[in-house]
Short mmCIF file of C-alpha atoms in Angstrom, two decimals:
data_model
loop_
_atom_site.label_atom_id
_atom_site.label_comp_id
_atom_site.label_asym_id
_atom_site.label_seq_id
_atom_site.Cartn_x
_atom_site.Cartn_y
_atom_site.Cartn_z
CA MET K 1 56.85 -43.28 43.24
CA LYS K 2 55.80 -42.33 39.63
CA LYS K 3 58.30 -39.90 37.86
CA ILE K 4 56.54 -37.35 35.30
CA ILE K 5 57.21 -37.81 31.51
CA PRO K 6 61.01 -37.89 30.68
CA ILE K 7 61.79 -34.87 28.36
CA LEU K 8 63.58 -37.14 25.83
CA ILE K 9 60.18 -38.89 25.13
CA CYS K 10 58.40 -35.80 25.55
CA PHE K 11 60.57 -33.94 22.93
CA ILE K 12 59.65 -36.43 19.91
CA LEU K 13 55.91 -37.01 20.92
CA VAL K 14 54.86 -33.26 21.44
CA SER K 15 56.42 -32.33 18.09
CA GLY K 16 54.29 -34.85 16.72
CA LEU K 17 50.68 -33.92 18.32
CA PHE K 18 51.24 -30.05 17.72
CA GLY K 19 52.69 -29.66 14.42
CA GLU K 20 56.20 -29.48 12.83
CA SER K 21 56.49 -25.91 13.84
CA ALA K 22 55.40 -24.76 17.29
CA THR K 23 56.19 -23.18 20.58
CA THR K 24 54.35 -24.97 23.38
CA ILE K 25 54.14 -24.53 27.10
CA LEU K 26 52.78 -27.47 29.10
CA PRO K 27 52.40 -27.16 32.76
CA LEU K 28 51.87 -30.31 34.60
CA LEU K 29 50.29 -31.28 37.84
CA PHE K 30 50.67 -34.67 39.48
CA TYR K 31 49.48 -36.22 42.75
CA GLN K 32 49.82 -39.89 44.11
CA THR K 33 48.69 -41.38 47.36
CA ASN K 34 50.16 -45.04 48.31
CA ASN K 35 48.20 -47.05 51.02
CA LEU K 36 50.45 -49.69 51.78
CA ASP K 37 50.66 -52.12 54.91
CA GLY K 38 54.25 -51.26 55.76
CA LEU K 39 54.42 -47.61 54.32
CA LYS K 40 51.66 -44.75 53.83
CA SER K 41 52.86 -41.86 51.63
CA SER K 42 51.52 -38.96 49.14
CA PHE K 43 53.16 -37.47 46.34
CA TYR K 44 52.51 -33.82 45.44
CA GLY K 45 54.16 -32.10 42.47
CA GLY K 46 54.10 -30.38 39.12
CA GLY K 47 56.24 -28.94 36.31
CA LEU K 48 56.79 -27.03 33.15
CA VAL K 49 57.54 -28.25 29.70
CA LEU K 50 58.71 -25.84 27.03
CA ASN K 51 59.24 -26.67 23.49
CA HIS K 52 60.42 -24.31 20.51
CA LEU K 53 60.56 -26.49 17.61
CA LYS K 54 61.58 -25.47 13.72
CA ASP K 55 60.06 -26.48 10.58
CA LYS K 56 61.23 -29.73 9.48
CA GLU K 57 62.06 -29.69 5.71
CA ASP K 58 62.16 -33.75 5.49
CA ALA K 59 60.70 -36.56 7.51
CA SER K 60 63.40 -36.76 10.34
CA ILE K 61 62.31 -38.29 13.38
CA GLU K 62 63.48 -35.30 15.65
CA PRO K 63 62.84 -31.86 14.63
CA GLU K 64 65.47 -28.82 15.43
CA GLY K 65 64.90 -26.67 18.23
CA PHE K 66 64.83 -26.35 21.88
CA SER K 67 63.06 -28.65 24.85
CA SER K 68 63.21 -28.20 28.30
CA GLN K 69 61.48 -29.70 31.31
CA PHE K 70 61.28 -28.73 34.91
CA THR K 71 59.40 -30.80 37.68
CA TYR K 72 59.33 -30.84 41.29
CA ILE K 73 57.84 -33.74 43.58
CA MET K 74 57.17 -33.59 47.36
CA ASP K 75 57.17 -37.04 48.52
CA ASN K 76 55.40 -37.14 52.03
CA GLN K 77 56.12 -40.42 54.09
CA LYS K 78 52.98 -39.96 56.72
CA GLU K 79 53.69 -43.70 58.38
CA ASN K 80 56.16 -46.39 58.84
CA SER K 81 59.18 -44.72 57.24
CA VAL K 82 62.25 -46.61 58.11
CA TRP K 83 64.76 -43.50 58.44
CA GLU K 84 65.13 -41.32 61.77
CA GLN K 85 61.51 -40.80 62.64
CA ASN K 86 58.03 -42.07 61.58
CA LYS K 87 57.17 -39.36 59.14
CA ASN K 88 59.73 -37.58 56.71
CA THR K 89 59.56 -35.53 53.59
CA LEU K 90 61.58 -36.00 50.64
CA ASN K 91 61.92 -33.95 47.45
CA GLN K 92 62.57 -34.64 43.72
CA ILE K 93 63.73 -31.77 41.77
CA PHE K 94 64.66 -32.14 37.94
CA PHE K 95 65.70 -30.22 35.11
CA GLN K 96 66.54 -31.03 31.54
CA GLY K 97 67.33 -29.00 28.55
CA VAL K 98 67.95 -30.21 25.11
CA TYR K 99 69.02 -28.11 21.91
CA LYS K 100 69.36 -29.61 18.38
CA THR K 101 70.86 -27.47 15.35
CA GLY K 102 72.11 -29.53 12.49
CA ASN K 103 74.06 -32.51 13.49
CA HIS K 104 74.76 -31.19 16.88
CA GLN K 105 72.87 -31.46 20.30
CA GLY K 106 73.49 -30.19 23.47
CA ILE K 107 72.02 -31.42 26.80
CA LEU K 108 72.08 -30.00 30.44
CA ILE K 109 70.83 -31.99 33.44
CA ALA K 110 70.21 -30.82 37.17
CA GLN K 111 68.59 -33.36 39.52
CA ASP K 112 68.47 -33.57 43.35
CA ASN K 113 66.45 -36.49 45.20
CA SER K 114 67.21 -35.75 48.94
CA ASP K 115 65.63 -35.12 52.26
CA LYS K 116 66.67 -31.65 52.17
CA PRO K 117 67.23 -30.12 48.57
CA PHE K 118 71.05 -30.05 47.67
CA SER K 119 72.00 -31.28 51.09
CA SER K 120 73.52 -34.66 49.95
CA LYS K 121 76.09 -35.22 47.43
CA TYR K 122 74.70 -38.80 46.74
CA GLY K 123 71.43 -37.41 45.99
CA THR K 124 72.55 -34.67 43.47
CA THR K 125 73.48 -35.07 39.73
CA LEU K 126 74.56 -32.13 37.71
CA ALA K 127 75.58 -32.76 33.79
CA ALA K 128 76.52 -31.07 30.56
CA ALA K 129 76.83 -33.18 27.47
CA TYR K 130 77.30 -33.02 23.58
CA GLY K 131 75.96 -35.31 20.92
CA TYR K 132 76.84 -35.53 17.24
CA GLN K 133 74.00 -36.77 15.04
CA LEU K 134 75.34 -39.83 12.89
CA CYS K 135 71.92 -40.24 11.21
CA ASP K 136 68.07 -38.76 11.12
CA ASN K 137 65.80 -39.86 8.58
CA GLN K 138 62.22 -41.35 8.40
CA LYS K 139 63.38 -44.64 10.27
CA TRP K 140 66.40 -43.73 12.17
CA SER K 141 67.66 -41.17 14.60
CA CYS K 142 71.53 -41.66 16.30
CA TYR K 143 73.70 -39.31 18.70
CA VAL K 144 76.83 -40.36 20.08
CA GLY K 145 78.92 -38.11 22.29
CA GLY K 146 79.99 -37.58 25.79
CA GLY K 147 79.51 -35.50 28.87
CA LEU K 148 80.83 -34.63 32.36
CA PHE K 149 78.69 -36.14 35.36
CA MET K 150 78.93 -34.42 38.66
CA ALA K 151 77.81 -37.52 40.56
CA PRO K 152 80.11 -39.19 43.16
CA VAL K 153 81.24 -42.76 42.21
CA GLN K 154 83.26 -44.81 44.72
CA ILE K 155 86.24 -46.93 43.29
CA GLY K 156 87.57 -48.85 46.47
CA THR K 157 88.46 -46.08 48.89
CA LEU K 158 88.60 -43.22 45.84
CA THR K 159 85.60 -41.02 45.39
CA LEU K 160 85.51 -39.20 42.14
CA PRO K 161 83.15 -36.27 42.22
CA VAL K 162 83.12 -35.67 38.42
CA ILE K 163 83.08 -38.41 36.08
CA PRO K 164 83.34 -38.09 32.09
CA LEU K 165 80.76 -40.69 30.49
CA PRO K 166 79.77 -41.51 26.87
CA ILE K 167 76.39 -40.67 25.78
CA VAL K 168 74.14 -42.77 23.10
CA ARG K 169 70.85 -41.74 21.85
CA ALA K 170 69.00 -43.69 19.16
CA ALA K 171 65.19 -44.02 17.83
CA TYR K 172 63.72 -46.12 15.44
CA LYS K 173 60.23 -45.56 13.97
CA SER K 174 58.02 -47.71 11.44
CA GLU K 175 54.43 -47.77 10.90
CA GLN K 176 54.19 -50.42 13.65
CA VAL K 177 57.06 -49.65 16.05
CA TYR K 178 58.69 -46.71 17.72
CA ALA K 179 61.73 -47.51 19.93
CA ALA K 180 64.14 -45.24 21.74
CA PHE K 181 67.15 -46.14 23.80
CA ASP K 182 68.76 -43.30 25.93
CA PHE K 183 72.28 -43.82 27.81
CA LEU K 184 72.58 -40.55 29.81
CA GLY K 185 74.31 -42.01 33.09
CA SER K 186 72.18 -44.78 33.23
CA PRO K 187 70.34 -46.80 30.06
CA SER K 188 66.54 -46.71 29.30
CA LEU K 189 64.56 -48.23 26.70
CA ASN K 190 61.13 -47.12 25.55
CA CYS K 191 59.35 -48.92 22.90
CA LEU K 192 55.64 -48.97 21.44
CA PHE K 193 54.51 -51.67 19.32
CA PHE K 194 51.69 -52.34 16.74
CA THR K 195 51.30 -48.11 17.03
CA GLN K 196 48.63 -47.85 14.22
CA ASN K 197 46.29 -50.60 15.82
CA HIS K 198 43.73 -50.47 18.40
CA PHE K 199 45.66 -52.65 20.72
CA ARG K 200 49.43 -51.85 21.37
CA VAL K 201 52.11 -53.02 23.81
CA ALA K 202 54.30 -50.24 25.70
CA VAL K 203 57.75 -51.12 27.22
CA ASN K 204 59.69 -48.51 29.48
CA LEU K 205 62.40 -49.73 31.52
CA GLN K 206 65.54 -47.92 33.01
CA CYS K 207 68.49 -49.03 35.08
CA ASN K 208 68.65 -47.50 38.48
CA GLY K 209 71.62 -49.78 39.80
CA LEU K 210 73.40 -52.91 39.37
CA SER K 211 72.62 -54.66 42.76
CA SER K 212 69.82 -56.99 41.55
CA VAL K 213 67.02 -57.30 38.88
CA ARG K 214 64.82 -54.71 41.50
CA ASP K 215 67.00 -52.07 40.16
CA ILE K 216 65.51 -52.22 36.85
CA SER K 217 62.44 -49.74 36.88
CA GLY K 218 59.57 -49.30 34.46
CA GLN K 219 56.50 -50.57 33.01
CA ILE K 220 55.11 -53.00 30.48
CA ALA K 221 51.57 -52.24 29.45
CA LEU K 222 48.93 -53.30 26.96
CA LYS K 223 47.15 -50.47 25.75
CA TYR K 224 43.61 -50.11 23.84
CA TYR K 225 43.27 -47.01 21.56
CA PHE K 226 39.79 -46.15 21.23
CA PHE K 227 39.75 -44.06 17.85
CA PRO K 228 43.29 -44.65 16.37
CA GLU K 229 42.57 -42.75 13.37
CA HIS K 230 41.03 -39.79 14.78
CA ASP K 231 42.58 -36.44 14.65
CA ILE K 232 42.32 -35.34 18.21
CA LEU K 233 41.09 -38.46 19.96
CA GLN K 234 43.51 -40.91 18.85
CA VAL K 235 45.36 -40.33 22.00
CA LEU K 236 42.36 -41.76 24.33
CA ASN K 237 43.36 -45.32 25.48
CA LEU K 238 42.95 -47.90 28.51
CA GLN K 239 45.86 -49.49 30.04
CA LEU K 240 46.60 -52.82 31.74
CA GLY K 241 50.22 -53.64 33.03
CA VAL K 242 52.70 -54.46 35.37
CA GLU K 243 55.55 -52.35 36.82
CA ASN K 244 58.52 -51.77 38.97
CA THR K 245 59.04 -48.66 40.91
CA VAL K 246 62.41 -47.59 42.39
CA MET K 247 62.91 -44.10 44.56
CA SER K 248 66.37 -43.52 45.56
CA TYR K 249 67.27 -40.35 47.88
CA GLY K 250 70.44 -39.11 49.27
CA LEU K 251 70.19 -38.19 52.89
CA LYS K 252 71.62 -35.15 54.66
CA ASP K 253 74.19 -37.50 56.67
CA ASP K 254 75.36 -39.10 53.42
CA ARG K 255 73.42 -42.20 53.67
CA THR K 256 71.11 -43.51 51.00
CA TYR K 257 67.43 -44.37 51.28
CA ARG K 258 65.58 -46.49 48.61
CA SER K 259 62.16 -47.64 48.26
CA GLN K 260 61.20 -50.32 45.79
CA ASN K 261 57.80 -51.96 44.68
CA TRP K 262 56.18 -54.47 42.38
CA GLY K 263 52.72 -53.62 41.18
CA ALA K 264 49.81 -54.40 38.72
CA PHE K 265 47.85 -51.43 37.45
CA ALA K 266 45.14 -50.04 35.21
CA ALA K 267 45.23 -46.56 33.75
CA PHE K 268 42.98 -44.34 31.48
CA ASP K 269 45.12 -41.86 29.53
CA ALA K 270 43.82 -39.07 27.29
CA GLY K 271 47.03 -37.32 26.87
CA VAL K 272 46.32 -34.24 28.91
CA LEU K 273 44.71 -36.37 31.75
CA LYS K 274 45.99 -39.71 32.93
CA ILE K 275 44.09 -41.48 36.02
CA PHE K 276 46.29 -44.62 37.14
CA ALA K 277 45.11 -47.14 39.99
CA GLY K 278 47.34 -50.19 41.20
CA TYR K 279 48.10 -52.76 43.71
CA SER K 280 51.60 -52.97 44.90
CA PHE K 281 53.25 -56.32 46.39
CA ASP K 282 56.48 -57.28 48.01
CA GLY K 283 57.88 -53.89 48.58
CA GLN K 284 61.17 -52.77 50.14
CA GLN K 285 62.66 -49.97 52.23
CA LYS K 286 66.53 -49.73 52.23
CA ILE K 287 69.37 -47.77 53.81
CA ASN K 288 72.71 -47.99 52.41
CA ASP K 289 71.50 -50.76 50.24
CA ILE K 290 70.69 -52.93 53.21
CA ILE K 291 66.92 -54.02 53.57
CA GLU K 292 65.45 -52.42 56.87
CA LYS K 293 61.67 -53.04 56.14
CA HIS K 294 59.31 -54.85 53.95
CA THR K 295 56.29 -52.78 52.95
CA GLY K 296 54.02 -55.15 52.25
CA GLU K 297 50.92 -54.78 49.94
CA GLY K 298 48.54 -52.19 49.38
CA TRP K 299 46.68 -49.93 46.83
CA TYR K 300 47.78 -46.58 45.24
CA PHE K 301 46.39 -44.16 42.95
CA SER K 302 47.77 -41.15 40.92
CA THR K 303 46.53 -38.37 38.45
CA GLN K 304 48.52 -36.29 36.16
CA VAL K 305 46.90 -33.33 34.34
CA MET K 306 48.63 -31.44 31.78
CA PHE K 307 47.77 -27.94 30.29
CA VAL K 308 48.31 -27.15 26.55
CA PHE K 309 49.25 -23.32 25.68
#
């Protein structure tokens, strides 16, 4: 149900936490349990983030260097799943690498969400993209470019296995605002307001489809930072917010399965440790975009641990 930190956010934030010239290795562990009226499931997984960033001679937002992330999460649906059988195991595999030098940026993406890894063409996405930097200074960073995405797209009776798509990456940073917009196959927006204050507002949204407003996943949260001016403890914060989670999988028989849940949550975030608890309501399970079952209400809990080397 939850996704581990996207690489395009981590690429910027980790560089700020660990200095302007650093190689960092960050193993991740992740666990979540969902106890809903109509669906009981657990998520187990982890990953690895690797950053090698060069010295910055100016105050640009993004340093030069290489950043990559690999994650794997197993979605174990223990009870009340709607497809094939009562209990199922689904897999989320994600890799993304970003290399920046001068005004040039290259991006590689490999992602698979399916019941059996790489068994469904609708669950697999492979992409290679190039972006050219239009600006990168103390406040603005902007890339435009394009790439080839291997993700089946249905246009009438025609299915296109590979499509060219434009890419756009833009970021803005000031004393009180950080905002980043990415269009890499699908658009996403990440914003943090009042970045120097104890109370801050975070907005993280991603569009997963065009069928309804339920396809927009993400969180809106009010955060309280205990020690905003402390060199080490500045990351400690408590969060209260609302979210919409969307998980989509391609099945080996070329059907698609999607679960969606609204929820309210509270979280404690210490940077390397995040503890998250929420209450979900009005959930749905769909097969080929047709609602098969409402999953009702219930509690969920997750924890994420990051080790820094």
